Amino acid sequence: MEFRTLPRLDGATLVITRPAGTGGAFARRIAACGGNPTRLPGLALRAIEAKLFRPALLAIHARDVVIFTSPAAVRFAFAARASLRSRATTVFAIGAGTARALRRHGIHAVVPERHDSEGLLALPALRALRGQRIVLIGAPGGRDRIAPELKRRGAKVEAIHVYCRVPPRLTRRHFEALAAARDPLITLLSSGEALDNLVALLPPPLIERLRRQVLVVSSARLAGIARANGFEEIVQARSATPADLLAAAAAALARHRL
């Protein structure tokens, strides 16, 4: 992923809302661009008990297509110690991070150019699906567009949930770090559920501070959710990739400094 061509982020605080325990590499990239990363997880990820999904994983060799929806989907699926290799199955990954996680397990995946649900659904290989058997591996509540659209195209779709998203455990450390963060402050968001959690869990002065400053979102859907939650300056990135989120943040920062 290339960050060297991004405008500088010197002096700006960038708030990372990715799930707890993730985002370390993202924070290092922000620092390398001159920004000040602040982690404020909007979600936490929790494993689903393996015995609940391992039989379904062991049966995916009989499926035509397997879609991993996130790096976490790969991590939790392989933590169940199920073998997922099959020459007859085509594997798709939403995002470069998901593809990298699969390569570490010896699996090559097809990755759409646009790293989101819309990019996956635009792939020519997923247009004519009558009679195809497709498995989505991920968490309940995410990527809600994919299954209905694949079914509309004639596929038989099965979801295997290997983890779930839960509200984060925010502590005084998170609140103090956000209160002390320097302006300008730019929040990076790629999940509506994360935004809902932050609105519910942050002390009123802190959520009001976020509302008054720049919010970078990864889709038009999230922009609508943010407006409904009182955010004023919303910038839509091309996608949820770190490169696109940071490019949008840098462009917003440059406009403020004109």
Tab-separated table of C-alpha atoms in Angstrom:
chain	number	residue	atom	x	y	z
A	1	MET	CA	0.000	0.000	0.000
A	2	GLU	CA	1.542	3.301	-1.051
A	3	PHE	CA	1.465	6.302	1.251
A	4	ARG	CA	4.481	8.281	0.026
A	5	THR	CA	2.442	10.257	-2.499
A	6	LEU	CA	-0.031	11.518	0.123
A	7	PRO	CA	0.093	15.184	1.173
A	8	ARG	CA	1.582	15.679	4.604
A	9	LEU	CA	-0.597	15.407	7.715
A	10	ASP	CA	1.719	17.481	9.918
A	11	GLY	CA	0.093	18.763	13.086
A	12	ALA	CA	-3.254	16.986	12.606
A	13	THR	CA	-4.705	14.420	14.971
A	14	LEU	CA	-6.250	11.449	13.186
A	15	VAL	CA	-8.678	9.369	15.225
A	16	ILE	CA	-8.646	5.663	14.317
A	17	THR	CA	-11.983	3.972	15.073
A	18	ARG	CA	-11.040	0.456	13.953
A	19	PRO	CA	-11.783	-2.476	16.270
A	20	ALA	CA	-9.860	-2.814	19.509
A	21	GLY	CA	-6.556	-4.591	19.025
A	22	THR	CA	-6.250	-3.618	15.360
A	23	GLY	CA	-5.003	-0.517	13.580
A	24	GLY	CA	-1.376	-0.647	14.711
A	25	ALA	CA	0.013	-0.527	11.174
A	26	PHE	CA	-2.475	2.221	10.301
A	27	ALA	CA	-1.277	4.305	13.259
A	28	ARG	CA	2.354	3.895	12.171
A	29	ARG	CA	1.517	5.071	8.637
A	30	ILE	CA	-0.243	8.141	10.023
A	31	ALA	CA	2.808	8.964	12.142
A	32	ALA	CA	5.077	8.480	9.112
A	33	CYS	CA	3.004	11.106	7.268
A	34	GLY	CA	3.459	13.559	10.139
A	35	GLY	CA	0.071	13.042	11.777
A	36	ASN	CA	-0.718	12.248	15.388
A	37	PRO	CA	-2.681	8.971	15.579
A	38	THR	CA	-5.197	8.495	18.380
A	39	ARG	CA	-6.901	5.129	18.783
A	40	LEU	CA	-10.573	5.223	19.726
A	41	PRO	CA	-12.033	1.772	18.944
A	42	GLY	CA	-15.650	1.807	17.860
A	43	LEU	CA	-15.931	-1.983	18.029
A	44	ALA	CA	-14.438	-5.048	19.624
A	45	LEU	CA	-14.233	-8.451	17.919
A	46	ARG	CA	-15.143	-11.619	19.750
A	47	ALA	CA	-14.692	-15.204	18.583
A	48	ILE	CA	-17.766	-17.368	18.167
A	49	GLU	CA	-17.345	-20.795	19.777
A	50	ALA	CA	-15.652	-22.961	17.140
A	51	LYS	CA	-17.920	-25.970	17.640
A	52	LEU	CA	-20.806	-23.853	16.342
A	53	PHE	CA	-19.254	-23.283	12.907
A	54	ARG	CA	-16.468	-25.862	12.411
A	55	PRO	CA	-18.771	-28.457	10.735
A	56	ALA	CA	-19.876	-25.840	8.200
A	57	LEU	CA	-16.260	-24.860	7.504
A	58	LEU	CA	-15.274	-28.471	6.941
A	59	ALA	CA	-18.015	-28.733	4.311
A	60	ILE	CA	-16.965	-25.757	2.183
A	61	HIS	CA	-14.987	-28.017	-0.176
A	62	ALA	CA	-18.350	-28.833	-1.747
A	63	ARG	CA	-19.011	-25.137	-2.464
A	64	ASP	CA	-18.161	-23.326	-5.691
A	65	VAL	CA	-17.196	-19.960	-4.177
A	66	VAL	CA	-15.937	-18.870	-0.753
A	67	ILE	CA	-15.882	-15.180	0.167
A	68	PHE	CA	-13.905	-13.893	3.153
A	69	THR	CA	-15.259	-10.520	4.209
A	70	SER	CA	-12.365	-9.259	6.375
A	71	PRO	CA	-8.933	-10.126	7.799
A	72	ALA	CA	-10.729	-10.997	11.055
A	73	ALA	CA	-12.813	-13.567	9.174
A	74	VAL	CA	-9.596	-15.272	8.073
A	75	ARG	CA	-8.065	-15.126	11.529
A	76	PHE	CA	-11.041	-16.571	13.378
A	77	ALA	CA	-11.779	-19.205	10.722
A	78	PHE	CA	-8.251	-20.598	10.785
A	79	ALA	CA	-8.114	-20.392	14.567
A	80	ALA	CA	-10.725	-23.194	14.473
A	81	ARG	CA	-8.033	-25.337	12.795
A	82	ALA	CA	-10.247	-26.270	9.902
A	83	SER	CA	-8.588	-27.020	6.557
A	84	LEU	CA	-10.027	-24.671	3.949
A	85	ARG	CA	-8.015	-25.667	0.882
A	86	SER	CA	-9.791	-26.966	-2.190
A	87	ARG	CA	-8.750	-26.887	-5.836
A	88	ALA	CA	-12.378	-26.765	-6.962
A	89	THR	CA	-13.306	-23.714	-4.879
A	90	THR	CA	-12.691	-20.122	-5.957
A	91	VAL	CA	-11.844	-17.829	-3.058
A	92	PHE	CA	-12.596	-14.095	-3.014
A	93	ALA	CA	-11.284	-11.568	-0.493
A	94	ILE	CA	-12.757	-8.144	0.188
A	95	GLY	CA	-9.679	-6.004	0.539
A	96	ALA	CA	-5.934	-6.379	0.235
A	97	GLY	CA	-5.568	-7.039	3.962
A	98	THR	CA	-7.910	-10.007	3.725
A	99	ALA	CA	-5.984	-11.344	0.732
A	100	ARG	CA	-2.689	-11.029	2.597
A	101	ALA	CA	-4.128	-12.912	5.556
A	102	LEU	CA	-5.206	-15.727	3.234
A	103	ARG	CA	-1.793	-15.888	1.541
A	104	ARG	CA	-0.238	-16.558	4.940
A	105	HIS	CA	-2.303	-19.754	4.922
A	106	GLY	CA	-1.315	-20.672	1.369
A	107	ILE	CA	-4.560	-19.541	-0.261
A	108	HIS	CA	-4.650	-17.241	-3.269
A	109	ALA	CA	-7.777	-15.109	-3.434
A	110	VAL	CA	-9.361	-12.892	-6.087
A	111	VAL	CA	-9.500	-9.284	-4.866
A	112	PRO	CA	-11.794	-6.652	-6.438
A	113	GLU	CA	-10.172	-3.385	-7.507
A	114	ARG	CA	-12.570	-1.536	-5.222
A	115	HIS	CA	-12.184	-3.030	-1.747
A	116	ASP	CA	-15.800	-3.082	-0.593
A	117	SER	CA	-19.105	-4.865	-1.174
A	118	GLU	CA	-19.809	-2.887	-4.342
A	119	GLY	CA	-16.400	-3.770	-5.761
A	120	LEU	CA	-16.949	-7.461	-5.064
A	121	LEU	CA	-20.403	-7.473	-6.650
A	122	ALA	CA	-19.040	-5.745	-9.762
A	123	LEU	CA	-16.626	-8.595	-10.532
A	124	PRO	CA	-17.518	-10.342	-13.846
A	125	ALA	CA	-17.006	-13.754	-12.212
A	126	LEU	CA	-19.915	-13.069	-9.850
A	127	ARG	CA	-22.477	-11.866	-12.382
A	128	ALA	CA	-24.028	-15.121	-13.653
A	129	LEU	CA	-24.464	-17.410	-10.659
A	130	ARG	CA	-27.460	-19.618	-11.311
A	131	GLY	CA	-26.999	-22.814	-9.318
A	132	GLN	CA	-23.682	-21.726	-7.815
A	133	ARG	CA	-23.087	-22.531	-4.135
A	134	ILE	CA	-21.481	-19.636	-2.298
A	135	VAL	CA	-20.247	-19.333	1.294
A	136	LEU	CA	-19.733	-15.981	3.026
A	137	ILE	CA	-17.311	-16.168	5.971
A	138	GLY	CA	-17.465	-13.275	8.409
A	139	ALA	CA	-19.607	-11.841	11.202
A	140	PRO	CA	-23.350	-11.275	11.569
A	141	GLY	CA	-24.535	-7.823	10.612
A	142	GLY	CA	-21.733	-6.924	8.201
A	143	ARG	CA	-21.660	-6.658	4.393
A	144	ASP	CA	-25.458	-6.843	4.299
A	145	ARG	CA	-25.684	-6.101	0.574
A	146	ILE	CA	-23.750	-9.131	-0.603
A	147	ALA	CA	-25.962	-12.126	0.219
A	148	PRO	CA	-29.252	-10.667	-1.091
A	149	GLU	CA	-27.630	-9.588	-4.346
A	150	LEU	CA	-25.899	-12.935	-4.911
A	151	LYS	CA	-29.205	-14.709	-4.287
A	152	ARG	CA	-30.897	-12.395	-6.794
A	153	ARG	CA	-28.311	-13.511	-9.352
A	154	GLY	CA	-29.277	-17.129	-8.793
A	155	ALA	CA	-26.735	-18.334	-6.224
A	156	LYS	CA	-27.400	-20.457	-3.168
A	157	VAL	CA	-25.766	-18.489	-0.359
A	158	GLU	CA	-24.719	-19.727	3.068
A	159	ALA	CA	-23.246	-17.509	5.797
A	160	ILE	CA	-20.712	-18.890	8.253
A	161	HIS	CA	-20.214	-16.592	11.232
A	162	VAL	CA	-16.824	-17.107	12.862
A	163	TYR	CA	-16.785	-13.969	15.033
A	164	CYS	CA	-19.086	-11.191	16.163
A	165	ARG	CA	-18.809	-7.454	16.734
A	166	VAL	CA	-19.531	-6.077	20.191
A	167	PRO	CA	-19.327	-2.580	21.715
A	168	PRO	CA	-15.798	-1.608	22.762
A	169	ARG	CA	-14.667	-1.184	26.334
A	170	LEU	CA	-13.709	2.481	26.410
A	171	THR	CA	-11.744	3.600	29.459
A	172	ARG	CA	-10.580	6.834	31.015
A	173	ARG	CA	-7.370	6.402	29.013
A	174	HIS	CA	-9.315	6.714	25.755
A	175	PHE	CA	-11.264	9.731	27.003
A	176	GLU	CA	-8.166	11.543	28.281
A	177	ALA	CA	-6.260	10.914	25.046
A	178	LEU	CA	-9.105	12.332	22.971
A	179	ALA	CA	-9.554	15.338	25.258
A	180	ALA	CA	-5.831	16.115	25.045
A	181	ALA	CA	-5.569	15.615	21.260
A	182	ARG	CA	-4.529	18.695	19.327
A	183	ASP	CA	-6.640	20.367	16.667
A	184	PRO	CA	-7.192	19.979	13.786
A	185	LEU	CA	-8.846	16.666	14.527
A	186	ILE	CA	-9.971	14.254	11.796
A	187	THR	CA	-11.912	11.072	12.595
A	188	LEU	CA	-11.603	8.109	10.205
A	189	LEU	CA	-14.699	5.902	10.011
A	190	SER	CA	-15.537	2.762	8.028
A	191	SER	CA	-18.374	1.276	10.112
A	192	GLY	CA	-21.835	2.566	10.963
A	193	GLU	CA	-21.927	0.266	13.980
A	194	ALA	CA	-18.697	1.831	15.257
A	195	LEU	CA	-20.215	5.291	14.936
A	196	ASP	CA	-23.339	4.218	16.833
A	197	ASN	CA	-21.176	2.830	19.632
A	198	LEU	CA	-19.054	5.963	19.907
A	199	VAL	CA	-22.114	8.216	19.993
A	200	ALA	CA	-23.541	6.072	22.800
A	201	LEU	CA	-20.341	5.619	24.843
A	202	LEU	CA	-18.374	8.856	24.606
A	203	PRO	CA	-18.991	11.584	27.198
A	204	PRO	CA	-21.124	14.387	25.656
A	205	PRO	CA	-18.280	16.958	25.441
A	206	LEU	CA	-16.091	14.502	23.524
A	207	ILE	CA	-18.702	13.413	20.982
A	208	GLU	CA	-19.578	17.074	20.462
A	209	ARG	CA	-15.932	17.779	19.751
A	210	LEU	CA	-15.896	15.079	17.078
A	211	ARG	CA	-19.122	16.440	15.579
A	212	ARG	CA	-17.613	19.925	15.190
A	213	GLN	CA	-14.552	18.721	13.297
A	214	VAL	CA	-13.830	16.675	10.174
A	215	LEU	CA	-15.202	13.169	9.759
A	216	VAL	CA	-13.849	11.016	6.904
A	217	VAL	CA	-16.190	8.158	5.943
A	218	SER	CA	-15.706	5.295	3.522
A	219	SER	CA	-19.105	5.349	1.765
A	220	ALA	CA	-22.180	7.413	0.946
A	221	ARG	CA	-24.197	5.208	3.309
A	222	LEU	CA	-21.932	6.134	6.209
A	223	ALA	CA	-22.115	9.797	5.242
A	224	GLY	CA	-25.887	9.631	5.645
A	225	ILE	CA	-25.579	7.930	9.043
A	226	ALA	CA	-23.085	10.575	10.163
A	227	ARG	CA	-25.354	13.443	9.102
A	228	ALA	CA	-28.218	11.850	11.025
A	229	ASN	CA	-25.944	11.795	14.089
A	230	GLY	CA	-25.194	15.501	13.892
A	231	PHE	CA	-21.790	15.524	12.190
A	232	GLU	CA	-21.308	18.641	10.122
A	233	GLU	CA	-18.157	18.390	8.005
A	234	ILE	CA	-18.193	14.979	6.342
A	235	VAL	CA	-15.692	13.940	3.676
A	236	GLN	CA	-16.287	10.762	1.681
A	237	ALA	CA	-13.223	8.695	0.789
A	238	ARG	CA	-13.079	6.462	-2.277
A	239	SER	CA	-13.095	3.328	-0.116
A	240	ALA	CA	-12.297	1.977	3.343
A	241	THR	CA	-8.640	1.258	2.528
A	242	PRO	CA	-6.084	3.135	4.656
A	243	ALA	CA	-4.670	4.779	1.529
A	244	ASP	CA	-8.054	6.198	0.492
A	245	LEU	CA	-9.023	7.273	4.020
A	246	LEU	CA	-5.718	9.092	4.476
A	247	ALA	CA	-5.908	10.691	1.023
A	248	ALA	CA	-9.346	12.113	1.905
A	249	ALA	CA	-8.076	13.281	5.299
A	250	ALA	CA	-5.074	14.992	3.731
A	251	ALA	CA	-7.269	16.742	1.151
A	252	ALA	CA	-9.606	18.001	3.887
A	253	LEU	CA	-6.650	19.206	5.920
A	254	ALA	CA	-5.211	21.064	2.925
A	255	ARG	CA	-8.528	22.864	2.356
A	256	HIS	CA	-8.605	24.013	5.975
A	257	ARG	CA	-5.120	25.430	5.676
A	258	LEU	CA	-5.754	27.501	2.545
